[in-house]
PDB file of C-alpha atoms and ligand atoms in Angstrom:
ATOM      1  CA  UNK A   1      31.366  42.149  57.781  1.00  0.00           C
ATOM      2  CA  UNK A   2      33.052  45.476  56.048  1.00  0.00           C
ATOM      3  CA  UNK A   3      36.432  45.243  56.775  1.00  0.00           C
ATOM      4  CA  UNK A   4      38.031  48.433  57.903  1.00  0.00           C
ATOM      5  CA  UNK A   5      41.331  49.367  56.357  1.00  0.00           C
ATOM      6  CA  UNK A   6      44.509  50.748  58.533  1.00  0.00           C
ATOM      7  CA  UNK A   7      46.636  53.480  57.757  1.00  0.00           C
ATOM      8  CA  UNK A   8      49.007  51.679  56.085  1.00  0.00           C
ATOM      9  CA  UNK A   9      46.778  49.893  54.088  1.00  0.00           C
ATOM     10  CA  UNK A  10      44.882  53.056  52.588  1.00  0.00           C
ATOM     11  CA  UNK A  11      48.485  53.943  51.470  1.00  0.00           C
ATOM     12  CA  UNK A  12      48.689  50.553  50.076  1.00  0.00           C
ATOM     13  CA  UNK A  13      45.703  50.884  47.974  1.00  0.00           C
ATOM     14  CA  UNK A  14      46.352  54.075  46.925  1.00  0.00           C
ATOM     15  CA  UNK A  15      48.948  52.509  45.136  1.00  0.00           C
ATOM     16  CA  UNK A  16      46.974  49.683  43.177  1.00  0.00           C
ATOM     17  CA  UNK A  17      44.616  51.774  42.585  1.00  0.00           C
ATOM     18  CA  UNK A  18      46.964  54.425  41.072  1.00  0.00           C
ATOM     19  CA  UNK A  19      48.201  51.910  39.247  1.00  0.00           C
ATOM     20  CA  UNK A  20      44.308  50.858  37.845  1.00  0.00           C
ATOM     21  CA  UNK A  21      43.488  54.723  36.957  1.00  0.00           C
ATOM     22  CA  UNK A  22      46.971  55.252  35.068  1.00  0.00           C
ATOM     23  CA  UNK A  23      45.649  52.022  32.924  1.00  0.00           C
ATOM     24  CA  UNK A  24      42.416  53.149  32.385  1.00  0.00           C
ATOM     25  CA  UNK A  25      43.573  56.782  31.451  1.00  0.00           C
ATOM     26  CA  UNK A  26      46.144  55.058  28.924  1.00  0.00           C
ATOM     27  CA  UNK A  27      43.401  52.688  27.219  1.00  0.00           C
ATOM     28  CA  UNK A  28      40.989  56.071  26.989  1.00  0.00           C
ATOM     29  CA  UNK A  29      43.777  57.444  24.933  1.00  0.00           C
ATOM     30  CA  UNK A  30      43.590  53.917  22.814  1.00  0.00           C
ATOM     31  CA  UNK A  31      40.092  53.769  22.237  1.00  0.00           C
ATOM     32  CA  UNK A  32      39.982  54.977  18.390  1.00  0.00           C
ATOM     33  CA  UNK A  33      37.590  54.139  14.897  1.00  0.00           C
ATOM     34  CA  UNK A  34      39.623  50.491  14.012  1.00  0.00           C
ATOM     35  CA  UNK A  35      41.082  49.285  16.762  1.00  0.00           C
ATOM     36  CA  UNK A  36      39.879  45.414  17.975  1.00  0.00           C
ATOM     37  CA  UNK A  37      38.478  45.423  21.910  1.00  0.00           C
ATOM     38  CA  UNK A  38      41.151  42.315  21.784  1.00  0.00           C
ATOM     39  CA  UNK A  39      43.654  44.767  20.775  1.00  0.00           C
ATOM     40  CA  UNK A  40      43.121  47.209  23.715  1.00  0.00           C
ATOM     41  CA  UNK A  41      42.734  44.092  26.106  1.00  0.00           C
ATOM     42  CA  UNK A  42      46.859  43.296  25.208  1.00  0.00           C
ATOM     43  CA  UNK A  43      47.625  46.727  25.628  1.00  0.00           C
ATOM     44  CA  UNK A  44      45.705  46.362  29.016  1.00  0.00           C
ATOM     45  CA  UNK A  45      47.828  43.539  30.090  1.00  0.00           C
ATOM     46  CA  UNK A  46      51.243  45.340  28.581  1.00  0.00           C
ATOM     47  CA  UNK A  47      50.687  48.204  30.555  1.00  0.00           C
ATOM     48  CA  UNK A  48      49.407  46.508  33.993  1.00  0.00           C
ATOM     49  CA  UNK A  49      52.555  43.940  33.626  1.00  0.00           C
ATOM     50  CA  UNK A  50      54.673  47.006  33.309  1.00  0.00           C
ATOM     51  CA  UNK A  51      53.698  48.538  36.550  1.00  0.00           C
ATOM     52  CA  UNK A  52      54.288  45.454  38.142  1.00  0.00           C
ATOM     53  CA  UNK A  53      50.589  44.131  39.138  1.00  0.00           C
ATOM     54  CA  UNK A  54      48.226  41.554  37.273  1.00  0.00           C
ATOM     55  CA  UNK A  55      44.817  41.689  36.282  1.00  0.00           C
ATOM     56  CA  UNK A  56      42.287  41.377  39.233  1.00  0.00           C
ATOM     57  CA  UNK A  57      39.785  40.428  36.245  1.00  0.00           C
ATOM     58  CA  UNK A  58      41.826  37.377  34.267  1.00  0.00           C
ATOM     59  CA  UNK A  59      40.406  33.894  35.439  1.00  0.00           C
ATOM     60  CA  UNK A  60      38.083  35.542  38.535  1.00  0.00           C
ATOM     61  CA  UNK A  61      35.262  33.172  37.803  1.00  0.00           C
ATOM     62  CA  UNK A  62      37.111  32.106  34.798  1.00  0.00           C
ATOM     63  CA  UNK A  63      36.490  35.670  32.909  1.00  0.00           C
ATOM     64  CA  UNK A  64      38.620  35.698  30.058  1.00  0.00           C
ATOM     65  CA  UNK A  65      39.922  39.075  29.668  1.00  0.00           C
ATOM     66  CA  UNK A  66      42.056  41.405  31.466  1.00  0.00           C
ATOM     67  CA  UNK A  67      39.694  43.947  31.222  1.00  0.00           C
ATOM     68  CA  UNK A  68      36.246  44.377  30.366  1.00  0.00           C
ATOM     69  CA  UNK A  69      35.195  46.561  27.271  1.00  0.00           C
ATOM     70  CA  UNK A  70      31.089  46.769  26.721  1.00  0.00           C
ATOM     71  CA  UNK A  71      29.841  48.636  24.008  1.00  0.00           C
ATOM     72  CA  UNK A  72      26.844  50.650  23.076  1.00  0.00           C
ATOM     73  CA  UNK A  73      24.082  48.355  24.926  1.00  0.00           C
ATOM     74  CA  UNK A  74      26.699  46.055  26.673  1.00  0.00           C
ATOM     75  CA  UNK A  75      26.267  47.277  30.116  1.00  0.00           C
ATOM     76  CA  UNK A  76      29.374  45.900  31.894  1.00  0.00           C
ATOM     77  CA  UNK A  77      31.247  42.316  31.551  1.00  0.00           C
ATOM     78  CA  UNK A  78      31.903  42.785  27.359  1.00  0.00           C
ATOM     79  CA  UNK A  79      34.526  40.563  26.469  1.00  0.00           C
ATOM     80  CA  UNK A  80      37.735  41.523  24.451  1.00  0.00           C
ATOM     81  CA  UNK A  81      36.979  39.918  20.982  1.00  0.00           C
ATOM     82  CA  UNK A  82      37.691  41.140  16.955  1.00  0.00           C
ATOM     83  CA  UNK A  83      35.260  43.544  17.510  1.00  0.00           C
ATOM     84  CA  UNK A  84      36.287  46.993  15.648  1.00  0.00           C
ATOM     85  CA  UNK A  85      35.290  50.182  17.439  1.00  0.00           C
ATOM     86  CA  UNK A  86      33.272  52.524  15.460  1.00  0.00           C
ATOM     87  CA  UNK A  87      32.718  56.582  15.101  1.00  0.00           C
ATOM     88  CA  UNK A  88      29.120  56.991  17.152  1.00  0.00           C
ATOM     89  CA  UNK A  89      29.628  54.437  20.016  1.00  0.00           C
ATOM     90  CA  UNK A  90      30.126  54.773  23.582  1.00  0.00           C
ATOM     91  CA  UNK A  91      33.103  52.126  24.869  1.00  0.00           C
ATOM     92  CA  UNK A  92      33.085  51.207  28.775  1.00  0.00           C
ATOM     93  CA  UNK A  93      36.469  50.641  29.580  1.00  0.00           C
ATOM     94  CA  UNK A  94      36.577  48.564  33.421  1.00  0.00           C
ATOM     95  CA  UNK A  95      39.782  48.149  34.702  1.00  0.00           C
ATOM     96  CA  UNK A  96      40.902  46.051  37.786  1.00  0.00           C
ATOM     97  CA  UNK A  97      44.649  45.539  39.279  1.00  0.00           C
ATOM     98  CA  UNK A  98      46.176  43.469  41.882  1.00  0.00           C
ATOM     99  CA  UNK A  99      49.595  45.443  43.211  1.00  0.00           C
ATOM    100  CA  UNK A 100      51.055  44.948  46.555  1.00  0.00           C
ATOM    101  CA  UNK A 101      47.989  42.892  47.616  1.00  0.00           C
ATOM    102  CA  UNK A 102      45.574  45.414  46.922  1.00  0.00           C
ATOM    103  CA  UNK A 103      42.917  45.810  44.224  1.00  0.00           C
ATOM    104  CA  UNK A 104      42.107  48.902  42.321  1.00  0.00           C
ATOM    105  CA  UNK A 105      38.867  49.108  40.593  1.00  0.00           C
ATOM    106  CA  UNK A 106      37.527  51.866  38.365  1.00  0.00           C
ATOM    107  CA  UNK A 107      35.845  52.353  35.196  1.00  0.00           C
ATOM    108  CA  UNK A 108      34.743  54.822  32.332  1.00  0.00           C
ATOM    109  CA  UNK A 109      32.626  55.150  29.565  1.00  0.00           C
ATOM    110  CA  UNK A 110      34.083  57.253  26.687  1.00  0.00           C
ATOM    111  CA  UNK A 111      32.529  58.649  23.278  1.00  0.00           C
ATOM    112  CA  UNK A 112      33.550  58.211  20.563  1.00  0.00           C
ATOM    113  CA  UNK A 113      32.781  60.358  18.121  1.00  0.00           C
ATOM    114  CA  UNK A 114      29.483  61.022  19.610  1.00  0.00           C
ATOM    115  CA  UNK A 115      26.976  63.311  17.742  1.00  0.00           C
ATOM    116  CA  UNK A 116      24.057  62.111  19.428  1.00  0.00           C
ATOM    117  CA  UNK A 117      22.996  64.619  22.315  1.00  0.00           C
ATOM    118  CA  UNK A 118      20.590  61.584  24.308  1.00  0.00           C
ATOM    119  CA  UNK A 119      24.126  59.592  24.417  1.00  0.00           C
ATOM    120  CA  UNK A 120      26.045  62.060  25.078  1.00  0.00           C
ATOM    121  CA  UNK A 121      23.595  63.447  28.068  1.00  0.00           C
ATOM    122  CA  UNK A 122      23.797  59.633  29.238  1.00  0.00           C
ATOM    123  CA  UNK A 123      27.128  59.580  29.786  1.00  0.00           C
ATOM    124  CA  UNK A 124      27.569  62.878  31.615  1.00  0.00           C
ATOM    125  CA  UNK A 125      24.393  62.127  33.782  1.00  0.00           C
ATOM    126  CA  UNK A 126      26.196  58.467  34.877  1.00  0.00           C
ATOM    127  CA  UNK A 127      29.629  60.722  35.909  1.00  0.00           C
ATOM    128  CA  UNK A 128      27.223  63.312  37.658  1.00  0.00           C
ATOM    129  CA  UNK A 129      25.868  60.284  39.171  1.00  0.00           C
ATOM    130  CA  UNK A 130      29.258  58.784  40.450  1.00  0.00           C
ATOM    131  CA  UNK A 131      29.995  61.955  41.959  1.00  0.00           C
ATOM    132  CA  UNK A 132      27.257  62.929  43.770  1.00  0.00           C
ATOM    133  CA  UNK A 133      26.995  59.051  45.200  1.00  0.00           C
ATOM    134  CA  UNK A 134      31.098  59.522  46.279  1.00  0.00           C
ATOM    135  CA  UNK A 135      30.175  62.559  47.965  1.00  0.00           C
ATOM    136  CA  UNK A 136      28.042  61.131  50.523  1.00  0.00           C
ATOM    137  CA  UNK A 137      30.901  58.538  51.083  1.00  0.00           C
ATOM    138  CA  UNK A 138      31.796  60.163  54.383  1.00  0.00           C
ATOM    139  CA  UNK A 139      31.630  59.270  58.130  1.00  0.00           C
ATOM    140  CA  UNK A 140      28.695  59.196  60.155  1.00  0.00           C
ATOM    141  CA  UNK A 141      26.399  59.029  56.807  1.00  0.00           C
ATOM    142  CA  UNK A 142      24.582  55.627  56.210  1.00  0.00           C
ATOM    143  CA  UNK A 143      25.704  53.314  52.809  1.00  0.00           C
ATOM    144  CA  UNK A 144      22.287  53.922  51.619  1.00  0.00           C
ATOM    145  CA  UNK A 145      23.161  57.220  51.499  1.00  0.00           C
ATOM    146  CA  UNK A 146      25.275  57.174  48.198  1.00  0.00           C
ATOM    147  CA  UNK A 147      22.844  54.708  47.068  1.00  0.00           C
ATOM    148  CA  UNK A 148      20.212  57.458  47.000  1.00  0.00           C
ATOM    149  CA  UNK A 149      22.544  60.189  45.770  1.00  0.00           C
ATOM    150  CA  UNK A 150      22.813  58.510  42.412  1.00  0.00           C
ATOM    151  CA  UNK A 151      19.217  57.436  41.729  1.00  0.00           C
ATOM    152  CA  UNK A 152      18.262  60.829  42.426  1.00  0.00           C
ATOM    153  CA  UNK A 153      21.319  62.114  39.736  1.00  0.00           C
ATOM    154  CA  UNK A 154      20.161  59.359  37.275  1.00  0.00           C
ATOM    155  CA  UNK A 155      15.847  59.785  37.884  1.00  0.00           C
ATOM    156  CA  UNK A 156      16.012  63.528  37.538  1.00  0.00           C
ATOM    157  CA  UNK A 157      17.630  63.122  34.159  1.00  0.00           C
ATOM    158  CA  UNK A 158      14.621  60.613  32.412  1.00  0.00           C
ATOM    159  CA  UNK A 159      17.508  57.532  32.823  1.00  0.00           C
ATOM    160  CA  UNK A 160      17.503  54.487  34.897  1.00  0.00           C
ATOM    161  CA  UNK A 161      19.541  52.742  37.197  1.00  0.00           C
ATOM    162  CA  UNK A 162      20.542  49.450  36.576  1.00  0.00           C
ATOM    163  CA  UNK A 163      19.647  46.978  39.572  1.00  0.00           C
ATOM    164  CA  UNK A 164      20.692  43.443  38.660  1.00  0.00           C
ATOM    165  CA  UNK A 165      24.708  44.857  39.426  1.00  0.00           C
ATOM    166  CA  UNK A 166      25.673  46.756  42.075  1.00  0.00           C
ATOM    167  CA  UNK A 167      28.601  48.666  44.049  1.00  0.00           C
ATOM    168  CA  UNK A 168      31.068  46.800  46.531  1.00  0.00           C
ATOM    169  CA  UNK A 169      33.506  46.621  49.098  1.00  0.00           C
ATOM    170  CA  UNK A 170      36.881  46.671  47.668  1.00  0.00           C
ATOM    171  CA  UNK A 171      40.717  45.869  49.419  1.00  0.00           C
ATOM    172  CA  UNK A 172      42.660  42.399  49.278  1.00  0.00           C
ATOM    173  CA  UNK A 173      39.623  41.211  47.353  1.00  0.00           C
ATOM    174  CA  UNK A 174      37.951  42.342  44.636  1.00  0.00           C
ATOM    175  CA  UNK A 175      34.523  42.335  45.892  1.00  0.00           C
ATOM    176  CA  UNK A 176      34.335  42.563  49.678  1.00  0.00           C
ATOM    177  CA  UNK A 177      31.095  43.228  51.854  1.00  0.00           C
ATOM    178  CA  UNK A 178      28.586  45.219  51.314  1.00  0.00           C
ATOM    179  CA  UNK A 179      26.816  45.602  48.050  1.00  0.00           C
ATOM    180  CA  UNK A 180      26.267  49.043  46.879  1.00  0.00           C
ATOM    181  CA  UNK A 181      22.778  49.412  45.456  1.00  0.00           C
ATOM    182  CA  UNK A 182      22.660  52.325  42.979  1.00  0.00           C
ATOM    183  CA  UNK A 183      19.048  52.932  44.031  1.00  0.00           C
ATOM    184  CA  UNK A 184      17.147  52.985  47.210  1.00  0.00           C
ATOM    185  CA  UNK A 185      15.952  55.391  49.964  1.00  0.00           C
ATOM    186  CA  UNK A 186      18.669  57.441  52.169  1.00  0.00           C
ATOM    187  CA  UNK A 187      19.315  56.870  55.876  1.00  0.00           C
ATOM    188  CA  UNK A 188      19.715  53.116  55.590  1.00  0.00           C
ATOM    189  CA  UNK A 189      22.198  50.585  56.085  1.00  0.00           C
ATOM    190  CA  UNK A 190      25.461  50.260  57.867  1.00  0.00           C
ATOM    191  CA  UNK A 191      27.232  53.674  59.395  1.00  0.00           C
ATOM    192  CA  UNK A 192      30.353  54.546  57.317  1.00  0.00           C
ATOM    193  CA  UNK A 193      33.366  54.608  58.993  1.00  0.00           C
ATOM    194  CA  UNK A 194      36.741  55.663  58.491  1.00  0.00           C
ATOM    195  CA  UNK A 195      39.063  53.367  56.720  1.00  0.00           C
ATOM    196  CA  UNK A 196      36.138  51.335  54.674  1.00  0.00           C
ATOM    197  CA  UNK A 197      37.074  51.312  51.131  1.00  0.00           C
ATOM    198  CA  UNK A 198      34.083  51.065  48.518  1.00  0.00           C
ATOM    199  CA  UNK A 199      34.028  50.476  44.360  1.00  0.00           C
ATOM    200  CA  UNK A 200      31.448  52.912  43.679  1.00  0.00           C
ATOM    201  CA  UNK A 201      29.698  52.610  40.125  1.00  0.00           C
ATOM    202  CA  UNK A 202      26.942  53.779  38.771  1.00  0.00           C
ATOM    203  CA  UNK A 203      25.658  51.321  35.533  1.00  0.00           C
ATOM    204  CA  UNK A 204      22.616  53.826  34.268  1.00  0.00           C
ATOM    205  CA  UNK A 205      20.413  53.099  31.036  1.00  0.00           C
ATOM    206  CA  UNK A 206      19.183  55.498  28.314  1.00  0.00           C
ATOM    207  CA  UNK A 207      15.815  53.208  28.231  1.00  0.00           C
ATOM    208  CA  UNK A 208      14.855  50.369  30.649  1.00  0.00           C
ATOM    209  CA  UNK A 209      16.448  49.293  33.536  1.00  0.00           C
ATOM    210  CA  UNK A 210      16.557  45.508  32.193  1.00  0.00           C
ATOM    211  CA  UNK A 211      19.317  43.662  31.370  1.00  0.00           C
ATOM    212  CA  UNK A 212      20.150  39.814  30.371  1.00  0.00           C
ATOM    213  CA  UNK A 213      23.346  38.244  30.367  1.00  0.00           C
ATOM    214  CA  UNK A 214      24.412  36.771  27.034  1.00  0.00           C
ATOM    215  CA  UNK A 215      25.731  33.504  25.762  1.00  0.00           C
ATOM    216  CA  UNK A 216      28.903  33.752  26.426  1.00  0.00           C
ATOM    217  CA  UNK A 217      27.662  33.763  30.099  1.00  0.00           C
ATOM    218  CA  UNK A 218      29.431  37.434  30.918  1.00  0.00           C
ATOM    219  CA  UNK A 219      28.006  40.185  28.927  1.00  0.00           C
ATOM    220  CA  UNK A 220      25.672  42.041  29.946  1.00  0.00           C
ATOM    221  CA  UNK A 221      23.190  43.850  27.657  1.00  0.00           C
ATOM    222  CA  UNK A 222      20.058  46.276  27.760  1.00  0.00           C
ATOM    223  CA  UNK A 223      16.513  43.750  26.811  1.00  0.00           C
ATOM    224  CA  UNK A 224      15.726  47.035  25.073  1.00  0.00           C
ATOM    225  CA  UNK A 225      19.207  47.112  23.424  1.00  0.00           C
ATOM    226  CA  UNK A 226      19.041  51.107  24.445  1.00  0.00           C
ATOM    227  CA  UNK A 227      23.024  52.338  25.054  1.00  0.00           C
ATOM    228  CA  UNK A 228      23.945  51.994  28.561  1.00  0.00           C
ATOM    229  CA  UNK A 229      27.138  53.988  30.440  1.00  0.00           C
ATOM    230  CA  UNK A 230      29.413  52.882  33.734  1.00  0.00           C
ATOM    231  CA  UNK A 231      31.765  54.671  36.110  1.00  0.00           C
ATOM    232  CA  UNK A 232      33.614  53.605  38.782  1.00  0.00           C
ATOM    233  CA  UNK A 233      36.062  54.961  40.936  1.00  0.00           C
ATOM    234  CA  UNK A 234      37.390  53.234  44.236  1.00  0.00           C
ATOM    235  CA  UNK A 235      37.125  55.686  47.133  1.00  0.00           C
ATOM    236  CA  UNK A 236      38.246  55.603  50.754  1.00  0.00           C
ATOM    237  CA  UNK A 237      36.107  57.397  53.877  1.00  0.00           C
ATOM    238  CA  UNK A 238      38.409  59.148  54.955  1.00  0.00           C
ATOM    239  CA  UNK A 239      39.139  61.425  58.455  1.00  0.00           C
ATOM    240  CA  UNK A 240      37.027  64.716  56.578  1.00  0.00           C
ATOM    241  CA  UNK A 241      35.251  63.102  53.350  1.00  0.00           C
ATOM    242  CA  UNK A 242      35.540  60.817  50.748  1.00  0.00           C
ATOM    243  CA  UNK A 243      38.971  60.309  49.136  1.00  0.00           C
ATOM    244  CA  UNK A 244      39.089  59.270  45.413  1.00  0.00           C
ATOM    245  CA  UNK A 245      41.828  56.346  45.351  1.00  0.00           C
ATOM    246  CA  UNK A 246      41.649  55.407  41.879  1.00  0.00           C
ATOM    247  CA  UNK A 247      43.810  59.146  40.491  1.00  0.00           C
ATOM    248  CA  UNK A 248      46.985  59.258  38.526  1.00  0.00           C
ATOM    249  CA  UNK A 249      48.421  62.190  40.983  1.00  0.00           C
TER     250      UNK A 249
HETATM  251  N1  MF3 B   1      35.302  44.893  37.804  1.00  0.00           N
HETATM  252  C1  MF3 B   1      34.085  44.610  37.848  1.00  0.00           C
HETATM  253  C2  MF3 B   1      33.491  45.431  39.052  1.00  0.00           C
HETATM  254  O1  MF3 B   1      33.620  46.643  38.583  1.00  0.00           O
HETATM  255  C3  MF3 B   1      33.834  43.149  37.841  1.00  0.00           C
HETATM  256  C4  MF3 B   1      34.532  42.097  37.073  1.00  0.00           C
HETATM  257  S1  MF3 B   1      34.568  40.716  36.759  1.00  0.00           S
HETATM  258  C5  MF3 B   1      35.057  40.131  35.715  1.00  0.00           C
HETATM  259  O2  MF3 B   1      32.776  44.761  39.795  1.00  0.00           O
HETATM  260  F1  MF3 B   1      34.904  38.962  35.758  1.00  0.00           F
HETATM  261  F2  MF3 B   1      35.287  40.686  34.775  1.00  0.00           F
HETATM  262  F3  MF3 B   1      36.460  40.227  36.507  1.00  0.00           F
HETATM  263 CO1   CO B   2      35.310  47.747  37.808  1.00  0.00          CO
HETATM  264 CO1   CO B   3      33.466  47.630  40.329  1.00  0.00          CO
END
């Protein structure tokens, strides 16, 4: 069942999502060569606490970090560790915050001195896929219109959509109905209604779409070990179109 939020609940989600967005943007500034992913995780914990929130990830199904940091061939759910960020890498930062009883979930991929034009194109394409997916998040459309818009951008660029992980409804819980695949035909699934809130999150591989989970039980890797990018926003279906909630303003 897709939970419709009231105006008041949407206002509360604006607040939880703003906290998540502020943490995300602060971490983007801290992703530099030499820093360890654990140091970034500790900064995230401090920032979230300073804003009066808690991590939505820590302890979720026993996840051990405050955030997820996924480097190069890591797709999502990378666990913070003593690994150091290096020049030429792409680093995806996924932040989930609980604030005032609601969750905000957002991710971005940072290029650390990347010079490979194919990797630059991968990251830009993934962000553009998110933008075009979000643009379909309007009442009257169907859920898979979002999925199809994302897939279209990715396929046109010659990259692969990850099929084993999907976007999701979000609210008082991080993962609510519905699941939102990043692929599919247009015009299918439930009709979108004002007050629905979705985390839309394309994961895009430079090579093939196949992924596997590492022995740590969390880190998702591309099977071909070529790079993967991830962008995510929490979005509300508004009266006259999508409202991106995970913004700083
Ligand atoms: N934030 C992820 C998502 O976008 C989920 C993270 S799972 C966790 O759905 F265990 F790391 F929290
Ligand atoms: Co996320
Ligand atoms: Co999510």
